[in-house]
Amino acid sequence: GENVEQHPSTLSVQEGDSAVIKCTYSDSASNYFPWYKQELGKRPQLIIDIRSNVGEKKDQRIAVTLNKTAKHFSLHITETQPEDSAVYFCAARDSNYQLIWGAGTKLIIKP
Amino acid sequence: GAVVSQHPSWVICKSGTSVKIECRSLDFQATTMFWYRQFPKQSLMLMATSNEGSKATYEQGVEKDKFLINHASLTLSTLTVTSAHPEDSSFYICSAPRKGDITNEKLFFGSGTQLSVL
């Protein structure tokens, strides 16, 4: 079955700098990759997603890139702000339409 | 917009008691509800998938007699933690796609329930 690995587990960046979180997946049949942001004790919120027929997608300060050959995808946040501090989860949708989640990355934005 | 309402948000109970968590889909029908457990600083672990009108599907290692799931209508799914013990203390959260959406590209999450078993 699908396995998703996410790195790093914790990322600390200076406010204004960029942050990059990477995920790898194992099932080449997976075709949908969302990223969720979760603040402490709250529900995850979808921030961006990408389908396998696209290599990159951008939404203001947030972008996601997908390399199908290498089976990895990354979240890029530019010009980080304090409100970007949260836990970010990647996921891959397998051939049964189930989302398989990464372990999460705690992003800390230092003022 | 579509929302999943989850209650209670917090519950503290004594060891051995049962706790029921409700997730209601507002403004949309949910044939399927995913139930997750999340321990501190860890990812969302899928426990089971409930389906309206049929038995829930449990993930490997999840005791179906301990975590009772009922999906009695297209807008309500419940998870009952029976004979709760301290190791069951966790953040429980539900999510659902709209009825008919088998792609799971748009999941609506509940706000979560923090369960503490003393």
Coordinates of C-alpha atoms in Angstrom, one line a residue, chain B residues 44-113:
Chain B
L44 CA -3.7 11.8 11.8
M45 CA -4.2 8.0 12.1
L46 CA -7.3 6.7 10.4
M47 CA -9.3 4.5 12.8
A48 CA -12.3 3.6 10.7
T49 CA -14.6 4.6 8.0
S50 CA -18.3 4.8 8.6
N51 CA -20.8 4.3 5.9
E52 CA -24.5 5.3 6.2
G53 CA -26.7 2.3 6.6
S54 CA -23.9 -0.3 6.7
K55 CA -21.2 -1.5 9.0
A56 CA -18.1 0.6 9.5
T57 CA -14.7 -0.5 8.1
Y58 CA -12.0 -0.6 10.8
E59 CA -8.3 -0.2 10.2
Q60 CA -5.9 -2.9 11.3
G61 CA -5.3 -2.8 15.0
V62 CA -8.4 -0.9 15.9
E63 CA -10.8 -2.8 18.1
K64 CA -14.3 -2.5 16.7
D65 CA -15.9 -3.6 20.0
K66 CA -14.1 -0.8 21.8
F67 CA -14.7 1.9 19.3
L68 CA -18.3 1.7 18.3
I69 CA -19.2 3.6 15.2
N70 CA -22.7 4.3 14.0
H71 CA -23.7 6.1 10.9
A72 CA -27.5 6.2 11.2
S73 CA -28.3 8.9 8.8
L74 CA -26.8 11.0 6.0
T75 CA -25.9 13.7 8.4
L76 CA -24.8 12.0 11.6
S77 CA -22.0 9.7 12.5
T78 CA -21.0 8.8 16.1
L79 CA -18.0 7.2 17.7
T80 CA -18.4 5.7 21.1
V81 CA -15.3 4.9 23.1
T82 CA -16.4 2.1 25.4
S83 CA -14.7 1.4 28.7
A84 CA -12.2 4.2 28.2
H85 CA -8.8 3.9 29.7
P86 CA -6.0 6.5 30.0
E87 CA -4.3 5.2 26.9
D88 CA -7.4 6.2 24.9
S89 CA -6.7 9.8 25.7
S90 CA -6.2 11.5 22.4
F91 CA -7.6 14.0 19.9
Y92 CA -10.4 12.4 17.9
I93 CA -11.4 14.1 14.6
C94 CA -13.9 13.3 11.9
S95 CA -14.0 14.3 8.3
A96 CA -16.4 13.7 5.4
P97 CA -16.6 14.2 1.7
R98 CA -19.9 15.3 0.2
K99 CA -22.3 12.5 -0.8
G100 CA -21.3 11.2 -4.2
D101 CA -17.7 12.6 -4.0
I102 CA -15.6 9.4 -4.2
T103 CA -12.5 11.3 -5.0
N104 CA -12.0 12.7 -1.4
E105 CA -10.5 15.8 -2.8
K106 CA -12.7 18.0 -0.7
L107 CA -12.9 16.8 2.9
F108 CA -14.8 18.7 5.6
F109 CA -13.3 18.2 9.0
G110 CA -14.9 18.4 12.3
S111 CA -13.3 20.6 15.0
G112 CA -12.0 17.7 17.0
T113 CA -12.6 16.2 20.4

